[in-house]
Amino acid sequence: MSQWPRNVTLIFRKGEHTLRDQPLTMVGLESVILKQSSSDAFINCGKMNEPNAIKIANISGTVYVEGLKIECQYDVLLQNVKSNTVISNVQGRGLSIQGYQFLTEVSILQSTFFITENASSLFANAVAIINASRVTIQDTAISNKYGTGLALHRNRGKIFLRNVTISNNGKQGLYLGWTEYNITLRNVKSAHNNGTGLVLINNGDNINLNDVTSANNTNGLVIVSNGNNIALNNIRVDNSKKFGFYMMSNRDNLSLTNVKVNNTKSLAFYIGGNGNKTTLTNITVTNTVFSEGMRIEDNGNEITLVNIVADNNSASGLRLNNNGFQISLDNVICSNTQGIGLILDSNEDSIRLNNITLTKNMYKSLYLSQNGHNISVNNVVIKGTTVKGNGIELSYNGNKVALTNVTVDNCTGIGLMVLANGNSLILSNVTVTNTSYGTGMYLDSNGKNTMLHNITITSSRLNGIFVERSDTGLTLEKIKVTNNGVQNLVVSGNNNNIAINEVIARGSKTAFFVSGNGNNIKVANVNITNSTGLPLYVSLNGNYFSLTNVNLKTCHHGLRIEDNGNNIALSNIRVNDFTESSGIRLNNNGANISLNNIICSNTNNTGLALDNNKDTITLNNIIAKNNTSGGIGIYSNGDNIQLHNVTVANNNKGGIEMTYNRYLIILSNTSVINNTGTGIYIEGETNVTFAHQPTTLYNNSSPGNGGGMWIGRDIVISSNTVVNFYNNTARGAGGAVYVDTRASKHDYKNCTFFYLRPTFKNNYGAIAGDDIYGGKYAYCIGGRADTTTFFDGIYCIYNLIRFFPTPVSSHISSSPIGVCQCLNDSVVDYNNRFIHKVLYSGQSITIPIVTVGTCGGISPGEIVTKNTDGIQVVLSNTNQETEKQCKNFTYQFLQQSTNIFSGNVSLQHKLVPDKETKYLMYSELTISLTFLPCPLGLELATERYRCDSTVSSINGTECDVEWMPNPIKRYGNNWLHYDEDYECIIAHRACPFDYCDTSTVYLSLNESHSQCMFNRSGILCGECQQGLSLMLGSNKCASCNNNYISLFVAFLVAGIVLVVFLMTSNLTVSVGSINGLLFYANIVKLNQTVLFPNGISIPVLSQFIAWLNLDLGIQTCFFNGLDGYWKTWLQFTFPLYIWLLIGFIIIGSYYSGKLSRLCGNNAVPVLATLILMSYSRLLQTITNILMSTKIKCSTYHWIVWNVDGNIGYLSPKHIPLFVAALIFLLLGIIYTVLVFSGQWLQRYSGKCCKSSRDPVVKLKPFIDAYTGPYKDNYRFWTGLLLIVRLVLTPVFSYTTGSLSIIHNYIIALTAFILMIFMRGIYRKSTVNVLEYCHFLNLAVLCLFSAVGKDLGFSVYSTTIITGVSVSSAMLMFIITIIGHIYWKVFGSKRQTHRNEGFNFLRDLALEENKDVTDEGSPARLVMRRESLIFDFNFKEM
């Protein structure tokens, strides 16, 4: 361009303005004004080779650039502009403003610099301002692809940048260096620069950055080597490729507020080497990738951090190291670091941390190490370390370190580690939970006066609290440790003067471990529950250890105190509910042990155990109860053990056990109650004294010996007070006291008891010695010198046991020294040494025997026998042990030869190994035997008796002389008897009727009546025992008198009542409604031995069956002397009586019209009915009369009457019955044939003789009474049923004793056949149905009874089956009677008042007015023909 005027104004309008070849140069002018009138106007410099595309230089006045966009390849240079220079909205390659000396003021307002190519100007900056006095840049955007965005260098001061955006520069975004003072940056944004976003270096004082953002730069913000008073506020650094915030070597008074650094690849926040008074407030550092979040190091004094957040950093979250005095951190949060959350190391004194939160850091959360004195850590919350990192570590710090209000949760390593710090260490209000791999709190090698106060440790994988190698003066109080993996609290290897108070421990293996510490340890107020190991373990400590107010509950093991020094004191200790070991155990400790107010209960081992401790042990006010392996155990301790006011109760496996202690044990006011496994067990060589106040052993029990007390053989028991033994029991010997008296290689030194004052009450020893078993009374000091005879041993009254209750023999027992016989259950015969017995060979005798011991007390042992030649002794039981009371022993003695008739057998006690070496003289008991000859029915074979051939021929018969006086056992329907006349044995296999007992019976052949039932006796049990009479209604015998003859009148009345009932109800065979019922009742009566087993009578039902058979049905006497013979005659009387009664009525009706009208027309059917009812009863009587039995006795035999075996068959007494039976049998056969063949005989009526004399005509009414109900083709049916009765009665009678089991099958088969052939035989269908039901009932009854017998039904079950069947029959009979009565009363009105509901009952009744349509003689005609019977006979007369 040409020469410019002094004052130039250029206005660039719309569009592009290109500088082709020449730059825009304005030099030496007074003023320059560049304006842009349109928003799209700009200057394009092109690609000129000039160093400055636009050069404005040496302007003396004002340079004003407004709204100008410049796009140039090279720089725009404002040079030597003296004053009032304004560059507004400049866009282009770059802008460099440099004063030769110092520019007065440079302002860049609302400008945009966009440089796209490389630059050759100063620093290759987009904008460079150098040597200006004052620089103001506002609302400007700067971008330089290959160089620095904005460079302010060596300016004097008052640098002010506001709303400046510096981005996408090839190097630094903002470089501000060597400015003297007063730098202010507000709302400055530096982003996407290939260098540091903002660099402040070597500037002077008073630097103020507010609302500064650095994002996506290589380094975020660097402030190095500046002066004092640096203040940063609202600083944000994001996505730095290297450092985020770097502040180093500045001077004093640094203040940082509201700083956020995020997502840097290297150290995110670094403050190092600065001066004093550094304050950081509201600092947030997050997501550091490869380095720490914040590091503050090598700074001066007075460092203050408030509201600090370091999150998700790769290394440590915040580290302060090598800083000066007075460091304060408040409200610090460090979380999710891959290193240590918060580190303070190598700083000077006076460090204060408050409100610290450290969460999910990979390694340690808080690390304080090698710092100075006076460190205070308060209100710290730590949650989670991820890779076996500790929560807090304090190590190698100075004195006076205090941690208060600290919470550590979910750390993988140690929750709190305190290592090698100085004196006066205080940990207070600390809670550590859920350390997954390490210990909750670990203290090691700290100085004097370390205090832990109000500490809670929960759920650490290893230990809860571990304190070791601390110097003197360690104090722990208010400690709560729960559910830690191995040990809850460990105090180990510390120096003297340790005080532990108020400890609560739950869970873990060892809850509280105190080991290897110095002297003077005091532990108090400890509460431990649910420990799976040792809840409290105290070992290897020095002298003077005290434990007070301890409560241990529900742990696997108990309190163990071992290998400690002297002077151990335990008081107010309570332990209970332990599952594996002793409640309290003290072992291998020094002298002077004192236990006071101790309670041990519900442990799974010994409640309190003391073993291998030195001298002087005192137990006072001790309670041991409900322990499973003993209450108190005192083993192998030193001398002088004292128990005062001790209560041991309800323990298993013993109350107090004291073994192998030295010399003296004193018990005073000791109560041993309700223990199992011996109340007090004492073994060794100890003197035990009961002194001062009485001791009581009550209700203790032992599964072996010694319920109350078990005493070893070298123990001496003495007392100056009463010892009470009450209600103690032992399953072995010695209910109250058992003394072990096993043989020793040397003589006993002392007797067992020296002036013991016992009282005994209700003690019990199962084997021997309710009170005392054993004891040394001979071969000992104060005892008898020798014992040679049995009598010497049983009488022992010595001076040393003079305070025992008397007699001494009722209280003292021992191992057996002899065998004695008992006179009764409680009296022992010591003096009689011989027993005389007379018996059969093979017979056993029972003798009450005891073995006795020292002082004559009963002493159980084992008996052995010594046999003489020719006698064999068979033991009934291989157990030959005697008991504590008289016991019956059974011995079987066998003659080895018939020539031996007597001999002796000695009974001797068996020597007990290790207790006896020889028998005393007269100690055995001798039995003198005399053998008897063989009893009847038995024979001697191979030293034993057995049944002879006759008796053994009966199946199920056994013989044994052991059963004397009834040596024979038989069962079944058999009868055995010895006949003295023929001197032979009768063995009969079929006892008549139910005379014999079919169950198992023991008998002697001399008294055969024992096998008879119902008080019977005689041959085949055929008669009653002497003085008894046979009863009516059964085969039983009873004591009767003649007053019962008056029953004859009742029988007469009963006959009249029966006749009247049949006549009035018309319940006769001519109707047919009772035919089936009578057949059912006859067959049931015939088979009553099977259906009513053992003569069982069912009330009402049994009488119902009996009355239908014209039997009495009840058991009653008739007259004195009634037997089977006269009872048989009486069987004919009642049927004959009722026949004659109805016959008189028939004859009277013929001559008396009044009587005929009164009795009606059914007298003949009633007669026919009564004869049918009597038929079965008379047939059974005839069969019984004709039955005989053959008796065999060796070679002799004779025949007797079956009913009474004492009456010979066809003897003069039997012949009249026999003849009567034949007559009745003949008449019965004629009657049966006549009834069966009646329908065919009528065809011959009148062919042989005149009708008036024809017997068929005469008997037609009688025959028609049976045939009337049937259809013409079935009038034989009643006769057929008579034939069935005729066949079954003798068959059943002759097989009752042998084949009665098949009776049911025969009856069931017969009933089913009859049911098949009886369809439609009656004129009335209802009668058919009724009889069918009776037959079915009979068949089902017998079939169920037979099957039940095969299946083994009981008698009760069989009776129930019979009862159901008879009840059904009785119910049908009652319905039948109701039907007959109803029709009798209401039959005349049936045409007009027919009731359809009674059709069934009507059909069962008589229909008198119905017309005859069928052939034959129905029931209504039968009752009109009675006169025909008498026409012939009486007219002839």
Tab-separated table of N, CA and C in Angstrom, residues 187-245:
chain	number	residue	atom	x	y	z
A	187	ASN	N	-11.953	-16.690	35.201
A	187	ASN	CA	-12.682	-17.415	34.150
A	187	ASN	C	-11.791	-17.643	32.937
A	188	VAL	N	-10.658	-18.224	33.188
A	188	VAL	CA	-9.721	-18.575	32.136
A	188	VAL	C	-9.831	-20.070	31.876
A	189	LYS	N	-9.946	-20.392	30.586
A	189	LYS	CA	-10.090	-21.797	30.209
A	189	LYS	C	-8.982	-22.156	29.253
A	190	SER	N	-8.267	-23.205	29.613
A	190	SER	CA	-7.176	-23.683	28.765
A	190	SER	C	-7.439	-25.145	28.469
A	191	ALA	N	-7.608	-25.462	27.158
A	191	ALA	CA	-8.023	-26.823	26.839
A	191	ALA	C	-7.359	-27.291	25.559
A	192	HIS	N	-7.091	-28.606	25.551
A	192	HIS	CA	-6.606	-29.289	24.344
A	192	HIS	C	-5.290	-28.706	23.847
A	193	ASN	N	-4.434	-28.326	24.774
A	193	ASN	CA	-3.124	-27.829	24.417
A	193	ASN	C	-2.113	-28.957	24.516
A	194	ASN	N	-1.081	-28.849	23.623
A	194	ASN	CA	-0.102	-29.935	23.601
A	194	ASN	C	1.001	-29.724	24.625
A	195	GLY	N	0.839	-28.789	25.443
A	195	GLY	CA	1.749	-28.551	26.553
A	195	GLY	C	0.946	-28.321	27.810
A	196	THR	N	1.513	-27.553	28.696
A	196	THR	CA	0.817	-27.241	29.935
A	196	THR	C	-0.309	-26.267	29.657
A	197	GLY	N	-1.409	-26.481	30.323
A	197	GLY	CA	-2.547	-25.591	30.100
A	197	GLY	C	-2.253	-24.198	30.583
A	198	LEU	N	-1.762	-24.081	31.814
A	198	LEU	CA	-1.402	-22.785	32.375
A	198	LEU	C	-0.085	-22.945	33.111
A	199	VAL	N	0.872	-22.017	32.822
A	199	VAL	CA	2.158	-22.032	33.511
A	199	VAL	C	2.378	-20.667	34.126
A	200	LEU	N	2.591	-20.676	35.470
A	200	LEU	CA	2.955	-19.453	36.167
A	200	LEU	C	4.302	-19.722	36.819
A	201	ILE	N	5.316	-19.007	36.358
A	201	ILE	CA	6.652	-19.319	36.818
A	201	ILE	C	7.446	-18.050	37.066
A	202	ASN	N	8.120	-18.063	38.220
A	202	ASN	CA	9.038	-16.986	38.588
A	202	ASN	C	8.351	-15.628	38.628
A	203	ASN	N	7.108	-15.624	39.011
A	203	ASN	CA	6.395	-14.366	39.167
A	203	ASN	C	6.523	-13.870	40.598
A	204	GLY	N	6.091	-12.667	40.796
A	204	GLY	CA	6.190	-12.076	42.109
A	204	GLY	C	4.995	-12.404	42.990
A	205	ASP	N	4.692	-11.503	43.923
A	205	ASP	CA	3.646	-11.729	44.912
A	205	ASP	C	2.261	-11.471	44.322
A	206	ASN	N	1.323	-11.863	45.149
A	206	ASN	CA	-0.078	-11.540	44.913
A	206	ASN	C	-0.586	-12.083	43.576
A	207	ILE	N	-0.646	-13.372	43.543
A	207	ILE	CA	-1.209	-14.074	42.380
A	207	ILE	C	-2.585	-14.588	42.777
A	208	ASN	N	-3.560	-14.275	41.927
A	208	ASN	CA	-4.940	-14.651	42.229
A	208	ASN	C	-5.552	-15.302	40.994
A	209	LEU	N	-5.928	-16.608	41.170
A	209	LEU	CA	-6.584	-17.330	40.090
A	209	LEU	C	-7.984	-17.714	40.560
A	210	ASN	N	-8.935	-17.321	39.737
A	210	ASN	CA	-10.315	-17.619	40.120
A	210	ASN	C	-11.069	-18.132	38.887
A	211	ASP	N	-11.779	-19.240	39.090
A	211	ASP	CA	-12.553	-19.838	37.998
A	211	ASP	C	-11.655	-20.157	36.811
A	212	VAL	N	-10.623	-20.879	37.065
A	212	VAL	CA	-9.671	-21.288	36.039
A	212	VAL	C	-9.889	-22.762	35.751
A	213	THR	N	-9.920	-23.069	34.456
A	213	THR	CA	-10.160	-24.451	34.035
A	213	THR	C	-9.067	-24.876	33.086
A	214	SER	N	-8.513	-26.061	33.356
A	214	SER	CA	-7.538	-26.663	32.452
A	214	SER	C	-8.041	-28.044	32.109
A	215	ALA	N	-8.233	-28.280	30.805
A	215	ALA	CA	-8.806	-29.563	30.413
A	215	ALA	C	-8.099	-30.111	29.193
A	216	ASN	N	-7.804	-31.404	29.246
A	216	ASN	CA	-7.252	-32.124	28.100
A	216	ASN	C	-5.921	-31.540	27.639
A	217	ASN	N	-5.123	-31.076	28.598
A	217	ASN	CA	-3.786	-30.576	28.297
A	217	ASN	C	-2.761	-31.617	28.709
A	218	THR	N	-1.544	-31.429	28.272
A	218	THR	CA	-0.503	-32.355	28.710
A	218	THR	C	-0.317	-32.243	30.209
A	219	ASN	N	-0.095	-31.066	30.695
A	219	ASN	CA	-0.122	-30.796	32.125
A	219	ASN	C	-1.225	-29.781	32.363
A	220	GLY	N	-1.817	-29.841	33.521
A	220	GLY	CA	-2.959	-28.985	33.763
A	220	GLY	C	-2.583	-27.581	34.159
A	221	LEU	N	-2.066	-27.432	35.372
A	221	LEU	CA	-1.741	-26.113	35.915
A	221	LEU	C	-0.435	-26.240	36.665
A	222	VAL	N	0.551	-25.373	36.291
A	222	VAL	CA	1.871	-25.403	36.917
A	222	VAL	C	2.143	-24.033	37.498
A	223	ILE	N	2.395	-23.992	38.809
A	223	ILE	CA	2.717	-22.744	39.491
A	223	ILE	C	4.017	-22.980	40.245
A	224	VAL	N	5.102	-22.395	39.751
A	224	VAL	CA	6.433	-22.727	40.256
A	224	VAL	C	7.210	-21.445	40.536
A	225	SER	N	7.826	-21.422	41.697
A	225	SER	CA	8.807	-20.381	42.059
A	225	SER	C	8.218	-18.987	42.022
A	226	ASN	N	7.053	-18.855	42.501
A	226	ASN	CA	6.422	-17.555	42.580
A	226	ASN	C	6.571	-16.997	43.982
A	227	GLY	N	6.096	-15.788	44.141
A	227	GLY	CA	6.270	-15.105	45.406
A	227	GLY	C	5.213	-15.479	46.433
A	228	ASN	N	4.953	-14.545	47.345
A	228	ASN	CA	4.003	-14.773	48.433
A	228	ASN	C	2.570	-14.520	47.968
A	229	ASN	N	1.708	-14.937	48.873
A	229	ASN	CA	0.286	-14.610	48.724
A	229	ASN	C	-0.289	-15.076	47.391
A	230	ILE	N	-0.270	-16.360	47.225
A	230	ILE	CA	-0.892	-16.974	46.047
A	230	ILE	C	-2.249	-17.516	46.463
A	231	ALA	N	-3.294	-17.097	45.754
A	231	ALA	CA	-4.660	-17.552	46.085
A	231	ALA	C	-5.313	-18.115	44.843
A	232	LEU	N	-5.787	-19.363	44.995
A	232	LEU	CA	-6.470	-20.011	43.884
A	232	LEU	C	-7.869	-20.398	44.355
A	233	ASN	N	-8.850	-20.096	43.498
A	233	ASN	CA	-10.228	-20.405	43.863
A	233	ASN	C	-10.972	-20.900	42.621
A	234	ASN	N	-11.747	-21.935	42.859
A	234	ASN	CA	-12.550	-22.504	41.773
A	234	ASN	C	-11.671	-22.895	40.589
A	235	ILE	N	-10.739	-23.745	40.882
A	235	ILE	CA	-9.810	-24.248	39.875
A	235	ILE	C	-10.271	-25.650	39.485
A	236	ARG	N	-10.293	-25.918	38.167
A	236	ARG	CA	-10.665	-27.263	37.707
A	236	ARG	C	-9.674	-27.715	36.654
A	237	VAL	N	-9.108	-28.883	36.898
A	237	VAL	CA	-8.142	-29.477	35.968
A	237	VAL	C	-8.671	-30.856	35.588
A	238	ASP	N	-8.888	-31.044	34.274
A	238	ASP	CA	-9.443	-32.308	33.805
A	238	ASP	C	-8.574	-32.898	32.715
A	239	ASN	N	-8.463	-34.231	32.759
A	239	ASN	CA	-7.930	-35.010	31.645
A	239	ASN	C	-6.529	-34.583	31.243
A	240	SER	N	-5.669	-34.332	32.207
A	240	SER	CA	-4.280	-34.008	31.904
A	240	SER	C	-3.529	-35.281	31.561
A	241	LYS	N	-2.650	-35.139	30.568
A	241	LYS	CA	-1.907	-36.315	30.142
A	241	LYS	C	-0.765	-36.631	31.095
A	242	LYS	N	-0.291	-35.625	31.781
A	242	LYS	CA	0.744	-35.854	32.782
A	242	LYS	C	0.287	-35.278	34.098
A	243	PHE	N	0.929	-34.207	34.556
A	243	PHE	CA	0.550	-33.610	35.827
A	243	PHE	C	-0.794	-32.914	35.709
A	244	GLY	N	-1.495	-32.930	36.809
A	244	GLY	CA	-2.734	-32.189	36.842
A	244	GLY	C	-2.538	-30.810	37.429
A	245	PHE	N	-2.137	-30.771	38.695
A	245	PHE	CA	-1.928	-29.492	39.387
A	245	PHE	C	-0.572	-29.589	40.058
